[in-house]
DNA sequence: CGTGTAAGGAATTCTGACACG
DNA sequence: CGTGTAAGGAATTCTGACACG
């Protein structure tokens, strides 16, 4: 789980472009459509993570399949929602387990 | 062991500078002294990995302690040598184990 | 030896816009 | 809608060198 490297935003758009094969124009456009969220340096240069790069490649695949950015965004939001519910479920389960700990032994 | 992210050289010198607190001048100098080995883009811009950043911080600590770059380089070479011997040892041990596998059962 | 700085050039990045479809 | 491109400006990076100590 310690994804310190994978999620750290340190890669500039030129290198992301090389790594993904996507033009800077496309990469900026997907940000405009709220599919990726790079950070910025003080001067405003975009910084991406390895995670962002993976997301970009998934986006590229879907675009190629004719999926519109709006649809892709909906899918991403749905996945996030499902994941949060899943996490919440696990958390509650954990609390229950802790609560009935004595009984279980 | 899959350090795909940690060892991938994708970070430009400006961001490395921010992350380490070292000036670009220092970072380039340590390369000149053969303490780090960034890759280059086609146009010659240096690209560093997270590993490089960690190495840089170790170097900075030693420099602060008054250790000269030449000494640091010697230490690094020594460590590499020791590590290779260790690896070789393990490899041979593995071969021996494989060779006498039947006997061991 | 280690590091700052000014110098000049080349390549990057940014934004807003026009174009095409 | 998705993407290319020319435009103009600002910031980055590079190298070789001089400076100080």
PDB file of C-alpha atoms (C1' of nucleotides) in Angstrom:
ATOM      1  CA  UNK A   1       0.000   0.000   0.000  1.00  0.00           C
ATOM      2  CA  UNK A   2       2.916   2.396   0.449  1.00  0.00           C
ATOM      3  CA  UNK A   3       2.598   3.925  -3.009  1.00  0.00           C
ATOM      4  CA  UNK A   4       4.804   6.848  -2.154  1.00  0.00           C
ATOM      5  CA  UNK A   5       6.512   6.740  -5.516  1.00  0.00           C
ATOM      6  CA  UNK A   6       3.562   5.781  -7.669  1.00  0.00           C
ATOM      7  CA  UNK A   7       1.415   8.665  -6.499  1.00  0.00           C
ATOM      8  CA  UNK A   8       3.986  11.409  -6.172  1.00  0.00           C
ATOM      9  CA  UNK A   9       3.477  14.102  -8.803  1.00  0.00           C
ATOM     10  CA  UNK A  10       6.893  14.870 -10.180  1.00  0.00           C
ATOM     11  CA  UNK A  11       6.806  14.264 -13.930  1.00  0.00           C
ATOM     12  CA  UNK A  12       6.512  17.090 -16.438  1.00  0.00           C
ATOM     13  CA  UNK A  13       4.189  16.936 -19.410  1.00  0.00           C
ATOM     14  CA  UNK A  14       6.901  16.401 -21.981  1.00  0.00           C
ATOM     15  CA  UNK A  15       8.061  13.206 -20.328  1.00  0.00           C
ATOM     16  CA  UNK A  16       4.492  12.068 -19.744  1.00  0.00           C
ATOM     17  CA  UNK A  17       3.939  12.619 -23.442  1.00  0.00           C
ATOM     18  CA  UNK A  18       6.884  10.384 -24.313  1.00  0.00           C
ATOM     19  CA  UNK A  19       5.863   7.716 -21.822  1.00  0.00           C
ATOM     20  CA  UNK A  20       2.255   7.549 -22.971  1.00  0.00           C
ATOM     21  CA  UNK A  21       2.632   8.446 -26.616  1.00  0.00           C
ATOM     22  CA  UNK A  22      -0.063  11.094 -26.186  1.00  0.00           C
ATOM     23  CA  UNK A  23       0.440  14.653 -27.375  1.00  0.00           C
ATOM     24  CA  UNK A  24       0.667  17.388 -24.728  1.00  0.00           C
ATOM     25  CA  UNK A  25      -2.469  18.837 -26.274  1.00  0.00           C
ATOM     26  CA  UNK A  26      -4.408  15.644 -25.554  1.00  0.00           C
ATOM     27  CA  UNK A  27      -3.049  15.387 -22.040  1.00  0.00           C
ATOM     28  CA  UNK A  28      -4.111  18.949 -21.251  1.00  0.00           C
ATOM     29  CA  UNK A  29      -7.490  18.360 -22.801  1.00  0.00           C
ATOM     30  CA  UNK A  30      -8.178  15.319 -20.602  1.00  0.00           C
ATOM     31  CA  UNK A  31      -7.414  17.512 -17.637  1.00  0.00           C
ATOM     32  CA  UNK A  32      -9.890  20.075 -18.913  1.00  0.00           C
ATOM     33  CA  UNK A  33     -12.444  17.274 -19.055  1.00  0.00           C
ATOM     34  CA  UNK A  34     -11.601  16.406 -15.435  1.00  0.00           C
ATOM     35  CA  UNK A  35     -10.137  12.995 -16.115  1.00  0.00           C
ATOM     36  CA  UNK A  36      -6.735  13.715 -14.575  1.00  0.00           C
ATOM     37  CA  UNK A  37      -5.561  16.146 -11.938  1.00  0.00           C
ATOM     38  CA  UNK A  38      -1.899  17.097 -12.122  1.00  0.00           C
ATOM     39  CA  UNK A  39      -0.348  19.360  -9.549  1.00  0.00           C
ATOM     40  CA  UNK A  40       1.527  22.523 -10.472  1.00  0.00           C
ATOM     41  CA  UNK A  41       4.908  23.990  -9.712  1.00  0.00           C
ATOM     42  CA  UNK A  42       5.030  27.548  -8.453  1.00  0.00           C
ATOM     43  CA  UNK A  43       5.262  28.815 -12.005  1.00  0.00           C
ATOM     44  CA  UNK A  44       2.344  26.717 -13.140  1.00  0.00           C
ATOM     45  CA  UNK A  45       4.082  23.815 -14.832  1.00  0.00           C
ATOM     46  CA  UNK A  46       2.021  20.626 -14.598  1.00  0.00           C
ATOM     47  CA  UNK A  47       3.378  17.696 -12.598  1.00  0.00           C
ATOM     48  CA  UNK A  48       2.077  14.129 -13.011  1.00  0.00           C
ATOM     49  CA  UNK A  49       2.495  10.848 -11.133  1.00  0.00           C
ATOM     50  CA  UNK A  50       3.027   7.337 -12.427  1.00  0.00           C
ATOM     51  CA  UNK A  51      -0.578   6.729 -11.470  1.00  0.00           C
ATOM     52  CA  UNK A  52      -1.624   9.565 -13.727  1.00  0.00           C
ATOM     53  CA  UNK A  53       0.314   7.959 -16.542  1.00  0.00           C
ATOM     54  CA  UNK A  54      -1.536   4.690 -16.068  1.00  0.00           C
ATOM     55  CA  UNK A  55      -4.834   6.521 -15.996  1.00  0.00           C
ATOM     56  CA  UNK A  56      -3.905   8.331 -19.191  1.00  0.00           C
ATOM     57  CA  UNK A  57      -3.229   5.074 -20.988  1.00  0.00           C
ATOM     58  CA  UNK A  58      -6.601   3.717 -19.923  1.00  0.00           C
ATOM     59  CA  UNK A  59      -8.217   6.906 -21.145  1.00  0.00           C
ATOM     60  CA  UNK A  60      -6.417   6.589 -24.465  1.00  0.00           C
ATOM     61  CA  UNK A  61      -7.737   3.056 -24.890  1.00  0.00           C
ATOM     62  CA  UNK A  62     -11.292   4.107 -24.259  1.00  0.00           C
ATOM     63  CA  UNK A  63     -11.046   7.119 -26.556  1.00  0.00           C
ATOM     64  CA  UNK A  64      -9.813   4.804 -29.254  1.00  0.00           C
ATOM     65  CA  UNK A  65     -12.876   2.643 -28.665  1.00  0.00           C
ATOM     66  CA  UNK A  66     -15.011   5.679 -29.350  1.00  0.00           C
ATOM     67  CA  UNK A  67     -15.956   6.392 -25.749  1.00  0.00           C
ATOM     68  CA  UNK A  68     -16.479  10.096 -25.085  1.00  0.00           C
ATOM     69  CA  UNK A  69     -14.659  11.892 -22.307  1.00  0.00           C
ATOM     70  CA  UNK A  70     -17.952  12.545 -20.578  1.00  0.00           C
ATOM     71  CA  UNK A  71     -18.667   8.807 -20.425  1.00  0.00           C
ATOM     72  CA  UNK A  72     -15.182   8.063 -19.211  1.00  0.00           C
ATOM     73  CA  UNK A  73     -15.643  10.602 -16.460  1.00  0.00           C
ATOM     74  CA  UNK A  74     -18.889   8.991 -15.400  1.00  0.00           C
ATOM     75  CA  UNK A  75     -17.229   5.573 -15.251  1.00  0.00           C
ATOM     76  CA  UNK A  76     -14.419   6.969 -13.126  1.00  0.00           C
ATOM     77  CA  UNK A  77     -16.805   8.641 -10.707  1.00  0.00           C
ATOM     78  CA  UNK A  78     -18.795   5.443 -10.413  1.00  0.00           C
ATOM     79  CA  UNK A  79     -15.693   3.412  -9.661  1.00  0.00           C
ATOM     80  CA  UNK A  80     -14.720   5.872  -6.967  1.00  0.00           C
ATOM     81  CA  UNK A  81     -18.153   5.697  -5.409  1.00  0.00           C
ATOM     82  CA  UNK A  82     -18.114   1.901  -5.380  1.00  0.00           C
ATOM     83  CA  UNK A  83     -14.668   1.898  -3.843  1.00  0.00           C
ATOM     84  CA  UNK A  84     -15.698   4.265  -1.062  1.00  0.00           C
ATOM     85  CA  UNK A  85     -18.676   2.092  -0.239  1.00  0.00           C
ATOM     86  CA  UNK A  86     -16.475  -0.965  -0.189  1.00  0.00           C
ATOM     87  CA  UNK A  87     -14.029   0.756   2.125  1.00  0.00           C
ATOM     88  CA  UNK A  88     -16.784   1.905   4.424  1.00  0.00           C
ATOM     89  CA  UNK A  89     -18.133  -1.622   4.567  1.00  0.00           C
ATOM     90  CA  UNK A  90     -14.753  -2.983   5.559  1.00  0.00           C
ATOM     91  CA  UNK A  91     -14.339  -0.305   8.195  1.00  0.00           C
ATOM     92  CA  UNK A  92     -17.651  -1.106   9.803  1.00  0.00           C
ATOM     93  CA  UNK A  93     -16.894  -4.794   9.680  1.00  0.00           C
ATOM     94  CA  UNK A  94     -13.639  -4.040  11.455  1.00  0.00           C
ATOM     95  CA  UNK A  95     -15.433  -2.107  14.158  1.00  0.00           C
ATOM     96  CA  UNK A  96     -17.862  -4.943  14.670  1.00  0.00           C
ATOM     97  CA  UNK A  97     -15.041  -7.416  14.958  1.00  0.00           C
ATOM     98  CA  UNK A  98     -13.346  -5.234  17.547  1.00  0.00           C
ATOM     99  CA  UNK A  99     -16.554  -4.835  19.469  1.00  0.00           C
ATOM    100  CA  UNK A 100     -17.223  -8.559  19.770  1.00  0.00           C
ATOM    101  CA  UNK A 101     -13.614  -9.503  20.215  1.00  0.00           C
ATOM    102  CA  UNK A 102     -14.012 -11.119  23.637  1.00  0.00           C
ATOM    103  CA  UNK A 103     -16.997 -13.117  22.558  1.00  0.00           C
ATOM    104  CA  UNK A 104     -15.096 -14.493  19.551  1.00  0.00           C
ATOM    105  CA  UNK A 105     -12.359 -15.920  21.741  1.00  0.00           C
TER     106      UNK A 105
ATOM    107  CA  UNK B   1      11.705  -6.157  -5.843  1.00  0.00           C
ATOM    108  CA  UNK B   2       9.603  -4.678  -8.655  1.00  0.00           C
ATOM    109  CA  UNK B   3      11.004  -1.177  -8.288  1.00  0.00           C
ATOM    110  CA  UNK B   4       9.670  -0.078 -11.644  1.00  0.00           C
ATOM    111  CA  UNK B   5       8.676   3.307 -10.306  1.00  0.00           C
ATOM    112  CA  UNK B   6      11.537   3.915  -7.953  1.00  0.00           C
ATOM    113  CA  UNK B   7      14.194   3.392 -10.572  1.00  0.00           C
ATOM    114  CA  UNK B   8      12.553   4.967 -13.592  1.00  0.00           C
ATOM    115  CA  UNK B   9      14.331   8.154 -14.634  1.00  0.00           C
ATOM    116  CA  UNK B  10      11.615  10.681 -15.302  1.00  0.00           C
ATOM    117  CA  UNK B  11      12.205  13.667 -13.029  1.00  0.00           C
ATOM    118  CA  UNK B  12      13.794  16.870 -14.283  1.00  0.00           C
ATOM    119  CA  UNK B  13      16.483  18.690 -12.359  1.00  0.00           C
ATOM    120  CA  UNK B  14      14.258  21.532 -11.191  1.00  0.00           C
ATOM    121  CA  UNK B  15      11.901  19.168  -9.406  1.00  0.00           C
ATOM    122  CA  UNK B  16      14.801  17.150  -8.016  1.00  0.00           C
ATOM    123  CA  UNK B  17      16.166  20.413  -6.702  1.00  0.00           C
ATOM    124  CA  UNK B  18      12.901  21.153  -4.911  1.00  0.00           C
ATOM    125  CA  UNK B  19      12.591  17.635  -3.548  1.00  0.00           C
ATOM    126  CA  UNK B  20      16.131  17.502  -2.210  1.00  0.00           C
ATOM    127  CA  UNK B  21      16.731  21.127  -1.358  1.00  0.00           C
ATOM    128  CA  UNK B  22      19.958  20.990  -3.358  1.00  0.00           C
ATOM    129  CA  UNK B  23      20.786  23.596  -5.997  1.00  0.00           C
ATOM    130  CA  UNK B  24      20.894  22.434  -9.623  1.00  0.00           C
ATOM    131  CA  UNK B  25      24.567  23.414  -9.589  1.00  0.00           C
ATOM    132  CA  UNK B  26      25.283  20.941  -6.805  1.00  0.00           C
ATOM    133  CA  UNK B  27      23.276  18.195  -8.447  1.00  0.00           C
ATOM    134  CA  UNK B  28      25.183  18.607 -11.698  1.00  0.00           C
ATOM    135  CA  UNK B  29      28.462  18.702  -9.841  1.00  0.00           C
ATOM    136  CA  UNK B  30      27.780  15.400  -8.102  1.00  0.00           C
ATOM    137  CA  UNK B  31      27.171  13.916 -11.503  1.00  0.00           C
ATOM    138  CA  UNK B  32      30.505  15.299 -12.680  1.00  0.00           C
ATOM    139  CA  UNK B  33      32.072  13.548  -9.711  1.00  0.00           C
ATOM    140  CA  UNK B  34      30.359  10.322 -10.783  1.00  0.00           C
ATOM    141  CA  UNK B  35      28.084   9.993  -7.775  1.00  0.00           C
ATOM    142  CA  UNK B  36      24.824   9.956  -9.737  1.00  0.00           C
ATOM    143  CA  UNK B  37      23.958   8.981 -13.281  1.00  0.00           C
ATOM    144  CA  UNK B  38      20.861  10.617 -14.700  1.00  0.00           C
ATOM    145  CA  UNK B  39      19.603   9.746 -18.145  1.00  0.00           C
ATOM    146  CA  UNK B  40      18.970  12.355 -20.823  1.00  0.00           C
ATOM    147  CA  UNK B  41      16.110  13.279 -23.084  1.00  0.00           C
ATOM    148  CA  UNK B  42      16.828  13.638 -26.780  1.00  0.00           C
ATOM    149  CA  UNK B  43      17.619  17.300 -26.252  1.00  0.00           C
ATOM    150  CA  UNK B  44      19.948  16.588 -23.388  1.00  0.00           C
ATOM    151  CA  UNK B  45      17.782  17.413 -20.393  1.00  0.00           C
ATOM    152  CA  UNK B  46      18.714  15.336 -17.366  1.00  0.00           C
ATOM    153  CA  UNK B  47      16.192  12.832 -15.983  1.00  0.00           C
ATOM    154  CA  UNK B  48      16.426  11.407 -12.463  1.00  0.00           C
ATOM    155  CA  UNK B  49      14.690   8.591 -10.551  1.00  0.00           C
ATOM    156  CA  UNK B  50      13.390   8.493  -6.992  1.00  0.00           C
ATOM    157  CA  UNK B  51      16.421   6.339  -6.238  1.00  0.00           C
ATOM    158  CA  UNK B  52      18.659   9.108  -7.475  1.00  0.00           C
ATOM    159  CA  UNK B  53      16.886  11.501  -5.148  1.00  0.00           C
ATOM    160  CA  UNK B  54      17.552   9.235  -2.180  1.00  0.00           C
ATOM    161  CA  UNK B  55      21.176   8.917  -3.186  1.00  0.00           C
ATOM    162  CA  UNK B  56      21.430  12.688  -3.469  1.00  0.00           C
ATOM    163  CA  UNK B  57      20.166  13.144   0.060  1.00  0.00           C
ATOM    164  CA  UNK B  58      22.709  10.672   1.375  1.00  0.00           C
ATOM    165  CA  UNK B  59      25.414  12.514  -0.515  1.00  0.00           C
ATOM    166  CA  UNK B  60      24.257  15.819   0.945  1.00  0.00           C
ATOM    167  CA  UNK B  61      24.500  14.389   4.455  1.00  0.00           C
ATOM    168  CA  UNK B  62      28.036  13.201   3.907  1.00  0.00           C
ATOM    169  CA  UNK B  63      29.131  16.452   2.309  1.00  0.00           C
ATOM    170  CA  UNK B  64      27.796  18.256   5.334  1.00  0.00           C
ATOM    171  CA  UNK B  65      29.895  15.970   7.505  1.00  0.00           C
ATOM    172  CA  UNK B  66      32.940  17.123   5.590  1.00  0.00           C
ATOM    173  CA  UNK B  67      33.359  14.002   3.483  1.00  0.00           C
ATOM    174  CA  UNK B  68      34.830  14.739   0.066  1.00  0.00           C
ATOM    175  CA  UNK B  69      33.150  13.575  -3.124  1.00  0.00           C
ATOM    176  CA  UNK B  70      36.094  11.349  -3.857  1.00  0.00           C
ATOM    177  CA  UNK B  71      35.624   9.513  -0.558  1.00  0.00           C
ATOM    178  CA  UNK B  72      31.904   9.225  -1.122  1.00  0.00           C
ATOM    179  CA  UNK B  73      32.600   7.698  -4.502  1.00  0.00           C
ATOM    180  CA  UNK B  74      34.961   5.164  -2.980  1.00  0.00           C
ATOM    181  CA  UNK B  75      32.347   4.183  -0.403  1.00  0.00           C
ATOM    182  CA  UNK B  76      29.756   3.729  -3.091  1.00  0.00           C
ATOM    183  CA  UNK B  77      32.020   1.588  -5.215  1.00  0.00           C
ATOM    184  CA  UNK B  78      32.864  -0.529  -2.203  1.00  0.00           C
ATOM    185  CA  UNK B  79      29.228  -1.063  -1.363  1.00  0.00           C
ATOM    186  CA  UNK B  80      28.555  -2.141  -4.916  1.00  0.00           C
ATOM    187  CA  UNK B  81      31.405  -4.592  -4.822  1.00  0.00           C
ATOM    188  CA  UNK B  82      30.219  -6.101  -1.551  1.00  0.00           C
ATOM    189  CA  UNK B  83      26.713  -6.390  -2.897  1.00  0.00           C
ATOM    190  CA  UNK B  84      27.853  -8.198  -6.017  1.00  0.00           C
ATOM    191  CA  UNK B  85      29.833 -10.687  -3.955  1.00  0.00           C
ATOM    192  CA  UNK B  86      26.831 -11.261  -1.730  1.00  0.00           C
ATOM    193  CA  UNK B  87      24.614 -11.845  -4.742  1.00  0.00           C
ATOM    194  CA  UNK B  88      27.099 -14.236  -6.279  1.00  0.00           C
ATOM    195  CA  UNK B  89      27.272 -16.152  -3.028  1.00  0.00           C
ATOM    196  CA  UNK B  90      23.515 -16.520  -2.910  1.00  0.00           C
ATOM    197  CA  UNK B  91      23.407 -17.621  -6.509  1.00  0.00           C
ATOM    198  CA  UNK B  92      25.954 -20.346  -5.943  1.00  0.00           C
ATOM    199  CA  UNK B  93      24.166 -21.470  -2.814  1.00  0.00           C
ATOM    200  CA  UNK B  94      20.995 -21.693  -4.886  1.00  0.00           C
ATOM    201  CA  UNK B  95      22.724 -23.831  -7.468  1.00  0.00           C
ATOM    202  CA  UNK B  96      24.060 -26.136  -4.793  1.00  0.00           C
ATOM    203  CA  UNK B  97      20.616 -26.485  -3.271  1.00  0.00           C
ATOM    204  CA  UNK B  98      19.175 -27.345  -6.665  1.00  0.00           C
ATOM    205  CA  UNK B  99      21.941 -29.830  -7.303  1.00  0.00           C
ATOM    206  CA  UNK B 100      21.390 -31.744  -4.078  1.00  0.00           C
ATOM    207  CA  UNK B 101      17.657 -31.392  -4.123  1.00  0.00           C
ATOM    208  CA  UNK B 102      16.893 -35.112  -4.202  1.00  0.00           C
ATOM    209  CA  UNK B 103      19.281 -35.866  -1.413  1.00  0.00           C
ATOM    210  CA  UNK B 104      17.637 -33.254   0.793  1.00  0.00           C
ATOM    211  CA  UNK B 105      14.252 -34.907   0.516  1.00  0.00           C
TER     212      UNK B 105
ATOM    213  C1'  DC C   1      37.386  21.326  -3.559  1.00  0.00           C
ATOM    214  C1'  DG C   2      32.648  22.681  -3.688  1.00  0.00           C
ATOM    215  C1'  DT C   3      29.519  26.012  -5.207  1.00  0.00           C
ATOM    216  C1'  DG C   4      27.586  30.598  -6.763  1.00  0.00           C
ATOM    217  C1'  DT C   5      26.769  33.402 -10.705  1.00  0.00           C
ATOM    218  C1'  DA C   6      26.310  35.893 -15.241  1.00  0.00           C
ATOM    219  C1'  DA C   7      26.119  34.581 -20.316  1.00  0.00           C
ATOM    220  C1'  DG C   8      23.929  33.047 -24.468  1.00  0.00           C
ATOM    221  C1'  DG C   9      21.302  29.807 -26.764  1.00  0.00           C
ATOM    222  C1'  DA C  10      17.976  26.153 -27.306  1.00  0.00           C
ATOM    223  C1'  DA C  11      13.917  23.749 -25.984  1.00  0.00           C
ATOM    224  C1'  DT C  12       9.722  23.603 -22.773  1.00  0.00           C
ATOM    225  C1'  DT C  13       5.545  24.980 -20.986  1.00  0.00           C
ATOM    226  C1'  DC C  14       1.555  27.887 -20.570  1.00  0.00           C
ATOM    227  C1'  DT C  15      -2.774  30.086 -22.142  1.00  0.00           C
ATOM    228  C1'  DG C  16      -6.368  31.518 -25.327  1.00  0.00           C
ATOM    229  C1'  DA C  17      -7.769  31.100 -29.930  1.00  0.00           C
ATOM    230  C1'  DC C  18      -8.814  29.574 -34.599  1.00  0.00           C
ATOM    231  C1'  DA C  19      -9.595  25.522 -37.494  1.00  0.00           C
ATOM    232  C1'  DC C  20     -11.819  21.227 -38.871  1.00  0.00           C
ATOM    233  C1'  DG C  21     -15.332  18.157 -38.526  1.00  0.00           C
TER     234       DG C  21
ATOM    235  C1'  DC D   1     -16.173  16.628 -29.587  1.00  0.00           C
ATOM    236  C1'  DG D   2     -11.378  15.842 -29.848  1.00  0.00           C
ATOM    237  C1'  DT D   3      -7.167  17.528 -31.458  1.00  0.00           C
ATOM    238  C1'  DG D   4      -3.716  20.143 -34.342  1.00  0.00           C
ATOM    239  C1'  DT D   5      -1.349  24.437 -34.832  1.00  0.00           C
ATOM    240  C1'  DA D   6       0.658  29.221 -34.811  1.00  0.00           C
ATOM    241  C1'  DA D   7       1.386  33.052 -31.300  1.00  0.00           C
ATOM    242  C1'  DG D   8       3.747  35.406 -27.637  1.00  0.00           C
ATOM    243  C1'  DG D   9       5.662  35.313 -23.281  1.00  0.00           C
ATOM    244  C1'  DA D  10       7.804  33.334 -19.254  1.00  0.00           C
ATOM    245  C1'  DA D  11      10.637  30.003 -17.044  1.00  0.00           C
ATOM    246  C1'  DT D  12      13.922  25.895 -17.593  1.00  0.00           C
ATOM    247  C1'  DT D  13      17.905  23.634 -18.841  1.00  0.00           C
ATOM    248  C1'  DC D  14      22.447  23.255 -20.814  1.00  0.00           C
ATOM    249  C1'  DT D  15      27.441  24.211 -21.185  1.00  0.00           C
ATOM    250  C1'  DG D  16      31.820  26.476 -20.306  1.00  0.00           C
ATOM    251  C1'  DA D  17      33.866  29.879 -17.537  1.00  0.00           C
ATOM    252  C1'  DC D  18      35.247  33.026 -13.880  1.00  0.00           C
ATOM    253  C1'  DA D  19      35.297  33.681  -8.883  1.00  0.00           C
ATOM    254  C1'  DC D  20      36.374  32.520  -4.088  1.00  0.00           C
ATOM    255  C1'  DG D  21      38.658  29.923  -0.916  1.00  0.00           C
TER     256       DG D  21
END
